[in-house]
């Protein structure tokens, strides 16, 4: 068990050291998410529509699109110089490789989201600070589901020539339940609803997160096989 | 290092990609400390053979045991006993040699990963560049670092897929010295190469793989090195797979 956790930690450490040196992943995700929000800001009239009604959808579209860039880049790193082959040759359980990549993706996406949320608050003139706790729970649940499934499918699509196209095509339909729940919950939180009043959505998102983790554990061995 | 009487045992091994037979009924065994060089033209199935033996690809049929483990079972215990050098370096370009090796040392569960990594870096002569990004390395340096990655955990069996490709004379000599040292330390080595002189110089056994089959497999003492090149070309041209090749 100790070795298993050490292997997961080693993958996270390796991804962090690489990102610290290149600063490619976080900057690309952040700029993309910011651009998405800016485009929407200029295309909707906030004096007509309520920010708390359109804002959550826009926020999650930004997270989703920027996160997809991150997922693509994450496994591209392993394909360069065939590093994935090097990983397959170490005496590690394939799930350790999966969880290492999942945790890296989750941390990188969460960092990007923490930078985007204040900008979203400013651009949409929404007070997020008074709902920060529940909002962070919802953002975490949605991001976890996105990363769980995204990491699995990016490892699958990394072997394809058309991986940049295939990843969103495979990922977005399966993410629909999580994204619907995340958008609904975000909207309700911005309207002042307590988290305890939306346990149905929380349960749905958490259930999908758990189901997708189970599916990933069961299939990653076959997906990483050549 | 524990004793592995038959380090590698291959029986009727086949691998097909659709109608293409990349490995077509190969049989051989290597004892601990033996060095087998496999020659063969491009597309002969040498890389596929190494991929199967290292557990990266599943065979279509037949059996292969490496360090006593069935390669199809993909056991981590088997991966502890093998090191692989392939066409690609499997090194992270934005990390330094030290960071790369420390990462692989941790993945192998080695104690004192930094000390072990520094020792192997010194062994392959890369100490002065240990803190430079791998991206800035020449082909020869990358190959040396690949060796360091492959021997970091002191494996009993090494698979080398065309390790001399793209190396200059100096780098070739450095690599040969490393391989000789590993051979002296009774590591079992299976190497594929197009470099006939290098391949014949170091090995105990020679095989020629053509269209997925071993055209022959002989002890080096039974091979006429001066005639090998012409025989190699004849074998490739005529696809003479049986015993009729006059070596």
GROMACS .gro file of C-alpha atoms in nm, chain B residues 73-236:
model
  164
  299UNK     CA    1   0.001  -1.196  -1.697
  300UNK     CA    2   0.166  -0.853  -1.677
  301UNK     CA    3   0.290  -0.902  -1.324
  302UNK     CA    4   0.465  -0.613  -1.151
  303UNK     CA    5   0.712  -0.867  -1.010
  304UNK     CA    6   0.829  -0.943  -1.364
  305UNK     CA    7   0.869  -0.573  -1.439
  306UNK     CA    8   1.101  -0.542  -1.140
  307UNK     CA    9   1.339  -0.785  -1.308
  308UNK     CA   10   1.354  -0.632  -1.656
  309UNK     CA   11   1.496  -0.316  -1.808
  310UNK     CA   12   1.403  -0.198  -2.157
  311UNK     CA   13   1.575   0.039  -2.396
  312UNK     CA   14   1.363   0.104  -2.703
  313UNK     CA   15   1.368   0.337  -3.003
  314UNK     CA   16   1.215   0.610  -2.790
  315UNK     CA   17   1.385   0.728  -2.475
  316UNK     CA   18   1.082   0.724  -2.241
  317UNK     CA   19   1.233   1.029  -2.070
  318UNK     CA   20   1.052   1.348  -1.975
  319UNK     CA   21   1.204   1.620  -2.190
  320UNK     CA   22   1.141   1.906  -1.947
  321UNK     CA   23   1.292   1.730  -1.647
  322UNK     CA   24   1.661   1.695  -1.571
  323UNK     CA   25   1.835   1.355  -1.574
  324UNK     CA   26   1.830   1.356  -1.194
  325UNK     CA   27   1.457   1.435  -1.182
  326UNK     CA   28   1.381   1.173  -1.446
  327UNK     CA   29   1.573   0.901  -1.268
  328UNK     CA   30   1.439   0.999  -0.926
  329UNK     CA   31   1.090   0.968  -1.066
  330UNK     CA   32   1.155   0.620  -1.206
  331UNK     CA   33   1.337   0.518  -0.887
  332UNK     CA   34   1.030   0.614  -0.684
  333UNK     CA   35   0.805   0.425  -0.926
  334UNK     CA   36   1.025   0.119  -0.876
  335UNK     CA   37   0.998   0.164  -0.502
  336UNK     CA   38   1.376   0.197  -0.456
  337UNK     CA   39   1.509   0.324  -0.129
  338UNK     CA   40   1.718   0.644  -0.138
  339UNK     CA   41   1.607   0.737  -0.492
  340UNK     CA   42   1.831   1.043  -0.512
  341UNK     CA   43   2.147   0.855  -0.414
  342UNK     CA   44   2.068   0.569  -0.652
  343UNK     CA   45   1.993   0.812  -0.935
  344UNK     CA   46   2.315   1.007  -0.881
  345UNK     CA   47   2.515   0.685  -0.879
  346UNK     CA   48   2.368   0.564  -1.209
  347UNK     CA   49   2.408   0.907  -1.367
  348UNK     CA   50   2.775   0.894  -1.277
  349UNK     CA   51   2.799   0.542  -1.416
  350UNK     CA   52   2.681   0.659  -1.759
  351UNK     CA   53   2.901   0.967  -1.749
  352UNK     CA   54   2.632   1.231  -1.731
  353UNK     CA   55   2.717   1.385  -1.394
  354UNK     CA   56   2.820   1.724  -1.539
  355UNK     CA   57   2.477   1.752  -1.709
  356UNK     CA   58   2.264   1.607  -1.433
  357UNK     CA   59   2.080   1.935  -1.375
  358UNK     CA   60   2.021   2.028  -1.739
  359UNK     CA   61   1.690   1.965  -1.907
  360UNK     CA   62   1.682   1.642  -2.108
  361UNK     CA   63   1.540   1.844  -2.401
  362UNK     CA   64   1.887   1.994  -2.456
  363UNK     CA   65   2.063   1.654  -2.485
  364UNK     CA   66   2.218   1.501  -2.796
  365UNK     CA   67   2.107   1.161  -2.923
  366UNK     CA   68   2.409   0.993  -2.764
  367UNK     CA   69   2.343   1.151  -2.425
  368UNK     CA   70   1.978   1.054  -2.444
  369UNK     CA   71   2.075   0.698  -2.516
  370UNK     CA   72   2.309   0.693  -2.217
  371UNK     CA   73   2.034   0.830  -1.999
  372UNK     CA   74   1.800   0.565  -2.138
  373UNK     CA   75   2.048   0.305  -2.025
  374UNK     CA   76   2.059   0.469  -1.683
  375UNK     CA   77   1.679   0.451  -1.665
  376UNK     CA   78   1.681   0.088  -1.768
  377UNK     CA   79   1.952  -0.026  -1.522
  378UNK     CA   80   1.844   0.198  -1.232
  379UNK     CA   81   1.673  -0.088  -1.049
  380UNK     CA   82   1.953  -0.334  -1.134
  381UNK     CA   83   1.739  -0.566  -1.349
  382UNK     CA   84   1.847  -0.922  -1.420
  383UNK     CA   85   1.729  -0.906  -1.781
  384UNK     CA   86   1.775  -0.629  -2.036
  385UNK     CA   87   1.596  -0.581  -2.365
  386UNK     CA   88   1.761  -0.341  -2.607
  387UNK     CA   89   1.589  -0.244  -2.930
  388UNK     CA   90   1.840  -0.107  -3.181
  389UNK     CA   91   2.037   0.084  -2.918
  390UNK     CA   92   2.309   0.200  -3.162
  391UNK     CA   93   2.070   0.387  -3.394
  392UNK     CA   94   2.173   0.748  -3.440
  393UNK     CA   95   2.485   0.726  -3.226
  394UNK     CA   96   2.821   0.866  -3.331
  395UNK     CA   97   3.139   0.661  -3.296
  396UNK     CA   98   3.220   0.786  -2.949
  397UNK     CA   99   2.869   0.728  -2.818
  398UNK     CA  100   2.869   0.382  -2.978
  399UNK     CA  101   3.190   0.295  -2.794
  400UNK     CA  102   3.052   0.426  -2.465
  401UNK     CA  103   2.736   0.219  -2.510
  402UNK     CA  104   2.939  -0.091  -2.599
  403UNK     CA  105   3.145  -0.049  -2.282
  404UNK     CA  106   2.827  -0.025  -2.074
  405UNK     CA  107   2.681  -0.334  -2.234
  406UNK     CA  108   3.005  -0.524  -2.184
  407UNK     CA  109   3.004  -0.426  -1.818
  408UNK     CA  110   2.647  -0.547  -1.779
  409UNK     CA  111   2.732  -0.868  -1.958
  410UNK     CA  112   3.028  -0.918  -1.724
  411UNK     CA  113   2.786  -0.873  -1.433
  412UNK     CA  114   2.588  -1.171  -1.572
  413UNK     CA  115   2.288  -0.974  -1.684
  414UNK     CA  116   2.084  -1.154  -1.948
  415UNK     CA  117   2.066  -0.934  -2.255
  416UNK     CA  118   1.853  -0.955  -2.568
  417UNK     CA  119   1.950  -0.691  -2.820
  418UNK     CA  120   1.819  -0.620  -3.168
  419UNK     CA  121   2.044  -0.426  -3.400
  420UNK     CA  122   2.138  -0.356  -3.761
  421UNK     CA  123   2.500  -0.298  -3.663
  422UNK     CA  124   2.659  -0.630  -3.751
  423UNK     CA  125   3.004  -0.569  -3.605
  424UNK     CA  126   2.872  -0.439  -3.271
  425UNK     CA  127   2.612  -0.712  -3.251
  426UNK     CA  128   2.855  -0.995  -3.319
  427UNK     CA  129   3.128  -0.851  -3.097
  428UNK     CA  130   2.941  -0.877  -2.768
  429UNK     CA  131   2.696  -1.163  -2.791
  430UNK     CA  132   2.696  -1.532  -2.695
  431UNK     CA  133   2.418  -1.623  -2.937
  432UNK     CA  134   2.307  -1.481  -3.271
  433UNK     CA  135   1.965  -1.495  -3.430
  434UNK     CA  136   1.842  -1.367  -3.763
  435UNK     CA  137   1.477  -1.274  -3.777
  436UNK     CA  138   1.311  -1.246  -4.117
  437UNK     CA  139   0.938  -1.200  -4.171
  438UNK     CA  140   0.860  -1.286  -3.812
  439UNK     CA  141   1.060  -1.610  -3.798
  440UNK     CA  142   1.406  -1.689  -3.668
  441UNK     CA  143   1.593  -1.790  -3.982
  442UNK     CA  144   1.861  -1.926  -3.753
  443UNK     CA  145   1.975  -1.916  -3.395
  444UNK     CA  146   2.331  -2.021  -3.320
  445UNK     CA  147   2.605  -1.988  -3.063
  446UNK     CA  148   2.855  -1.720  -3.162
  447UNK     CA  149   3.131  -1.983  -3.166
  448UNK     CA  150   2.947  -2.158  -3.453
  449UNK     CA  151   2.923  -1.844  -3.663
  450UNK     CA  152   3.176  -1.741  -3.925
  451UNK     CA  153   3.188  -1.369  -3.853
  452UNK     CA  154   3.365  -1.286  -4.182
  453UNK     CA  155   3.090  -1.443  -4.388
  454UNK     CA  156   2.804  -1.322  -4.174
  455UNK     CA  157   2.724  -1.009  -4.369
  456UNK     CA  158   2.685  -1.183  -4.704
  457UNK     CA  159   2.488  -1.462  -4.544
  458UNK     CA  160   2.264  -1.208  -4.377
  459UNK     CA  161   2.182  -1.047  -4.710
  460UNK     CA  162   2.130  -1.385  -4.876
  461UNK     CA  163   1.894  -1.490  -4.600
  462UNK     CA  164   1.695  -1.173  -4.618
   0.00000   0.00000   0.00000
